[in-house]
Structure formats: C-alpha cells, structure tokens
mmCIF file of C-alpha atoms in Angstrom:
data_model
loop_
_atom_site.group_PDB
_atom_site.id
_atom_site.type_symbol
_atom_site.label_atom_id
_atom_site.label_comp_id
_atom_site.label_asym_id
_atom_site.label_seq_id
_atom_site.Cartn_x
_atom_site.Cartn_y
_atom_site.Cartn_z
ATOM 1 C CA UNK A 1 135.148 131.437 103.770
ATOM 2 C CA UNK A 2 136.250 127.817 104.016
ATOM 3 C CA UNK A 3 133.742 125.067 103.385
ATOM 4 C CA UNK A 4 132.716 123.130 106.433
ATOM 5 C CA UNK A 5 133.089 119.373 106.034
ATOM 6 C CA UNK A 6 129.763 117.755 106.870
ATOM 7 C CA UNK A 7 129.710 114.041 105.993
ATOM 8 C CA UNK A 8 126.217 113.587 107.481
ATOM 9 C CA UNK A 9 124.573 116.396 105.528
ATOM 10 C CA UNK A 10 123.047 114.154 102.845
ATOM 11 C CA UNK A 11 121.534 111.918 105.529
ATOM 12 C CA UNK A 12 120.178 114.948 107.422
ATOM 13 C CA UNK A 13 118.587 116.219 104.207
ATOM 14 C CA UNK A 14 116.851 112.864 103.620
ATOM 15 C CA UNK A 15 115.647 112.775 107.236
ATOM 16 C CA UNK A 16 114.363 116.339 106.881
ATOM 17 C CA UNK A 17 112.517 115.400 103.679
ATOM 18 C CA UNK A 18 110.794 112.567 105.552
ATOM 19 C CA UNK A 19 109.738 114.980 108.310
ATOM 20 C CA UNK A 20 108.412 117.502 105.762
ATOM 21 C CA UNK A 21 106.431 114.789 103.963
ATOM 22 C CA UNK A 22 105.087 113.456 107.274
ATOM 23 C CA UNK A 23 103.917 116.948 108.257
ATOM 24 C CA UNK A 24 102.743 118.378 104.925
ATOM 25 C CA UNK A 25 102.563 115.507 102.458
ATOM 26 C CA UNK A 26 104.474 115.253 99.218
ATOM 27 C CA UNK A 27 102.802 118.460 98.032
ATOM 28 C CA UNK A 28 104.678 120.324 100.795
ATOM 29 C CA UNK A 29 108.058 119.040 99.677
ATOM 30 C CA UNK A 30 110.437 121.493 98.048
ATOM 31 C CA UNK A 31 114.164 122.072 98.181
ATOM 32 C CA UNK A 32 113.410 125.208 100.208
ATOM 33 C CA UNK A 33 111.224 123.454 102.836
ATOM 34 C CA UNK A 34 113.729 120.632 103.207
ATOM 35 C CA UNK A 35 116.681 123.032 103.530
ATOM 36 C CA UNK A 36 114.841 124.923 106.262
ATOM 37 C CA UNK A 37 113.923 121.704 108.090
ATOM 38 C CA UNK A 38 117.484 120.347 107.829
ATOM 39 C CA UNK A 39 118.965 123.721 108.762
ATOM 40 C CA UNK A 40 121.271 123.689 105.749
ATOM 41 C CA UNK A 41 121.759 126.187 102.922
ATOM 42 C CA UNK A 42 119.359 125.779 100.008
ATOM 43 C CA UNK A 43 122.301 125.003 97.742
ATOM 44 C CA UNK A 44 123.053 121.891 99.798
ATOM 45 C CA UNK A 45 119.760 120.264 98.915
ATOM 46 C CA UNK A 46 120.198 120.961 95.213
ATOM 47 C CA UNK A 47 123.840 119.839 95.368
ATOM 48 C CA UNK A 48 122.928 116.446 96.841
ATOM 49 C CA UNK A 49 119.617 116.056 94.994
ATOM 50 C CA UNK A 50 119.319 117.647 91.561
ATOM 51 C CA UNK A 51 115.555 117.183 91.479
ATOM 52 C CA UNK A 52 112.680 116.520 93.837
ATOM 53 C CA UNK A 53 112.329 113.065 92.289
ATOM 54 C CA UNK A 54 115.912 112.293 93.353
ATOM 55 C CA UNK A 55 115.095 113.464 96.864
ATOM 56 C CA UNK A 56 111.857 111.450 96.928
ATOM 57 C CA UNK A 57 113.739 108.403 95.669
ATOM 58 C CA UNK A 58 116.222 108.682 98.528
ATOM 59 C CA UNK A 59 113.390 109.205 101.029
ATOM 60 C CA UNK A 60 111.455 106.199 99.718
ATOM 61 C CA UNK A 61 114.583 104.047 99.812
ATOM 62 C CA UNK A 62 115.176 105.053 103.456
ATOM 63 C CA UNK A 63 111.542 104.395 104.283
ATOM 64 C CA UNK A 64 111.654 100.986 102.583
ATOM 65 C CA UNK A 65 114.490 99.923 104.840
ATOM 66 C CA UNK A 66 112.257 100.040 107.908
ATOM 67 C CA UNK A 67 109.806 97.228 107.092
ATOM 68 C CA UNK A 68 112.376 95.097 105.280
ATOM 69 C CA UNK A 69 114.585 95.344 108.370
ATOM 70 C CA UNK A 70 111.644 94.420 110.589
ATOM 71 C CA UNK A 71 111.157 91.271 108.498
ATOM 72 C CA UNK A 72 114.865 90.421 108.592
ATOM 73 C CA UNK A 73 114.988 90.984 112.360
ATOM 74 C CA UNK A 74 111.902 88.844 112.981
ATOM 75 C CA UNK A 75 111.686 85.106 113.397
ATOM 76 C CA UNK A 76 110.141 84.735 109.910
ATOM 77 C CA UNK A 77 113.113 82.782 108.614
ATOM 78 C CA UNK A 78 113.811 81.003 111.900
ATOM 79 C CA UNK A 79 110.411 79.346 112.230
ATOM 80 C CA UNK A 80 110.761 75.765 111.079
ATOM 81 C CA UNK A 81 107.260 74.703 110.164
ATOM 82 C CA UNK A 82 105.322 76.259 107.314
ATOM 83 C CA UNK A 83 101.646 77.179 107.306
ATOM 84 C CA UNK A 84 100.465 78.458 110.643
ATOM 85 C CA UNK A 85 104.014 79.090 111.929
ATOM 86 C CA UNK A 86 104.869 81.440 109.084
ATOM 87 C CA UNK A 87 101.427 83.073 109.148
ATOM 88 C CA UNK A 88 101.687 83.570 112.918
ATOM 89 C CA UNK A 89 105.092 85.218 112.634
ATOM 90 C CA UNK A 90 104.035 87.505 109.779
ATOM 91 C CA UNK A 91 100.918 88.483 111.732
ATOM 92 C CA UNK A 92 103.077 89.243 114.762
ATOM 93 C CA UNK A 93 105.387 91.450 112.669
ATOM 94 C CA UNK A 94 102.438 93.357 111.185
ATOM 95 C CA UNK A 95 100.844 93.686 114.623
ATOM 96 C CA UNK A 96 104.036 95.191 116.034
ATOM 97 C CA UNK A 97 104.269 97.453 112.990
ATOM 98 C CA UNK A 98 100.766 98.809 113.649
ATOM 99 C CA UNK A 99 101.345 99.011 117.399
ATOM 100 C CA UNK A 100 104.109 101.538 116.732
ATOM 101 C CA UNK A 101 103.817 105.040 115.336
ATOM 102 C CA UNK A 102 101.044 104.935 112.752
ATOM 103 C CA UNK A 103 102.359 108.116 111.136
ATOM 104 C CA UNK A 104 105.498 106.254 110.092
ATOM 105 C CA UNK A 105 103.434 103.626 108.261
ATOM 106 C CA UNK A 106 101.333 106.317 106.601
ATOM 107 C CA UNK A 107 104.509 108.078 105.488
ATOM 108 C CA UNK A 108 105.898 104.888 103.992
ATOM 109 C CA UNK A 109 102.723 104.203 102.064
ATOM 110 C CA UNK A 110 102.438 107.805 100.897
ATOM 111 C CA UNK A 111 105.923 107.535 99.415
ATOM 112 C CA UNK A 112 105.239 104.050 98.058
ATOM 113 C CA UNK A 113 102.035 105.167 96.336
ATOM 114 C CA UNK A 114 103.695 108.309 94.959
ATOM 115 C CA UNK A 115 105.254 105.954 92.413
ATOM 116 C CA UNK A 116 101.857 105.877 90.681
ATOM 117 C CA UNK A 117 102.418 109.451 89.474
ATOM 118 C CA UNK A 118 106.204 109.624 89.568
ATOM 119 C CA UNK A 119 107.793 106.977 87.345
ATOM 120 C CA UNK A 120 111.231 107.699 88.826
ATOM 121 C CA UNK A 121 110.018 106.155 92.088
ATOM 122 C CA UNK A 122 108.750 102.910 90.584
ATOM 123 C CA UNK A 123 112.063 101.028 90.679
ATOM 124 C CA UNK A 124 112.492 101.932 94.346
ATOM 125 C CA UNK A 125 108.932 100.848 95.156
ATOM 126 C CA UNK A 126 109.707 97.562 93.398
ATOM 127 C CA UNK A 127 112.877 97.183 95.508
ATOM 128 C CA UNK A 128 110.709 96.968 98.633
ATOM 129 C CA UNK A 129 108.624 94.192 97.141
ATOM 130 C CA UNK A 130 111.680 92.303 95.945
ATOM 131 C CA UNK A 131 113.476 92.566 99.295
ATOM 132 C CA UNK A 132 110.403 91.305 101.159
ATOM 133 C CA UNK A 133 109.946 88.471 98.622
ATOM 134 C CA UNK A 134 113.617 87.561 99.043
ATOM 135 C CA UNK A 135 113.259 87.320 102.836
ATOM 136 C CA UNK A 136 110.076 85.246 102.604
ATOM 137 C CA UNK A 137 111.470 82.997 99.867
ATOM 138 C CA UNK A 138 113.781 81.521 102.468
ATOM 139 C CA UNK A 139 110.622 79.957 103.978
ATOM 140 C CA UNK A 140 108.445 79.315 100.940
ATOM 141 C CA UNK A 141 108.553 79.368 97.161
ATOM 142 C CA UNK A 142 108.924 82.743 95.395
ATOM 143 C CA UNK A 143 105.347 82.774 94.043
ATOM 144 C CA UNK A 144 103.881 82.235 97.504
ATOM 145 C CA UNK A 145 106.283 84.815 98.934
ATOM 146 C CA UNK A 146 105.059 87.356 96.352
ATOM 147 C CA UNK A 147 101.411 86.520 97.213
ATOM 148 C CA UNK A 148 102.154 87.000 100.930
ATOM 149 C CA UNK A 149 103.709 90.405 100.245
ATOM 150 C CA UNK A 150 100.690 91.409 98.135
ATOM 151 C CA UNK A 151 98.322 90.299 100.904
ATOM 152 C CA UNK A 152 100.288 92.151 103.584
ATOM 153 C CA UNK A 153 100.281 95.280 101.404
ATOM 154 C CA UNK A 154 96.535 94.973 100.966
ATOM 155 C CA UNK A 155 95.902 94.502 104.673
ATOM 156 C CA UNK A 156 98.077 97.515 105.496
ATOM 157 C CA UNK A 157 96.338 99.701 102.932
ATOM 158 C CA UNK A 158 92.885 98.662 104.193
ATOM 159 C CA UNK A 159 93.814 99.482 107.771
ATOM 160 C CA UNK A 160 95.316 102.840 106.791
ATOM 161 C CA UNK A 161 92.553 103.895 104.424
ATOM 162 C CA UNK A 162 89.641 102.878 106.640
ATOM 163 C CA UNK A 163 91.202 104.000 109.907
ATOM 164 C CA UNK A 164 90.284 100.644 111.377
ATOM 165 C CA UNK A 165 92.300 98.650 113.858
ATOM 166 C CA UNK A 166 94.648 95.925 112.686
ATOM 167 C CA UNK A 167 92.720 92.636 112.842
ATOM 168 C CA UNK A 168 95.300 90.006 113.753
ATOM 169 C CA UNK A 169 92.901 87.046 113.625
ATOM 170 C CA UNK A 170 91.697 87.902 110.114
ATOM 171 C CA UNK A 171 95.242 88.584 108.917
ATOM 172 C CA UNK A 172 96.525 85.297 110.349
ATOM 173 C CA UNK A 173 93.690 83.379 108.695
ATOM 174 C CA UNK A 174 94.291 84.954 105.264
ATOM 175 C CA UNK A 175 98.065 84.507 105.474
ATOM 176 C CA UNK A 176 97.563 80.858 106.462
ATOM 177 C CA UNK A 177 95.332 80.328 103.426
ATOM 178 C CA UNK A 178 97.992 81.718 101.121
ATOM 179 C CA UNK A 179 100.772 79.679 102.725
ATOM 180 C CA UNK A 180 98.675 76.500 102.689
ATOM 181 C CA UNK A 181 97.430 77.096 99.127
ATOM 182 C CA UNK A 182 93.755 77.209 100.151
ATOM 183 C CA UNK A 183 91.202 79.010 97.999
#
C-alpha cells in the first residue's frame, strides 16, 4: 500500500494534543489518545514526536503563540505615551483575553506550569516570557518589560486559580505603578 502524503499531519497531531489536554489534562495525554483524536495511525504520533515531552513542547510552543500574537496585534507598541497609555493598552489586551474562551487560557497555563515538573518544557516556557518582554521593550526598558510580564502572569494566575472575574481597574492601577516606577 502506498503512503499517503499528508503535509498537515504534524499540525493536526499538535492540535489534537491540545484538545486532549483541554479535555483531560496532561495526565490524559498519550500517543494513543492523541492518535485517536487526530484520526491518524498511532505510528504517526510516534514518528513525529518520539516522546510525550516532544509532543508537549510542540503543544506549548503553539499555545505560546496565541498571547504573544495578541500582544503584537495590539496597540501596545503604537501608543506613544508611557505610563497610563501603556497600562491601559495592556489592561485592554488582558481584558479581551479573559473575555474570550477561558478554557484556552487555562490550557495555556496548564502547559506553561507543566514546565515545573518537565524540564524539557522550561526553554519553551521561557520563550513566551522572552517574546513578551521583546514586544514590551519597544515601549519601555527591558527590566520594566520583564516586571510587566511577571505582573500580567500573576494577575492571570490569580484570576484562573480563584475563579474570580478579571478586575480591569486593579490591573490597570498595578501596571501603571510598574510602568511609572511607583512602590
């Protein structure tokens, strides 16, 4: 039997892994569950991803692209003034992020935090931070950009872990303090 050329198979496998993780968590991820979700032979998942860590790395990298792209697509770098202008725009981006599908944010953070137990994921988790810092460094110095990313991460984790609503006023105030260098 001739092999069928399927240039999108790797992408479909990554997308299937994200769906499996969203439904069952990382504990539910296996080559078998992903193959079934992607509707591909089991050998395809092991061909493209020799280990679950490789598959998780690809899934985390795909997931990382979402927020970094949201930052790049926003007006974060277009806003001229610093301080409140940058804080307002970052608050708007986070507000839109939380107004969307909350499951997608939970999935991203589940993958991001998986790096605590899976060292292979740590460089990819760091890529997200570095890409966000790079975007924000166009508006402020790198140290402030890193502090803004840390604050946004903290706000997101608090909202996700407590099940509370995103508090735009509080977020804007804290981001303004970081941008303005207030204690």
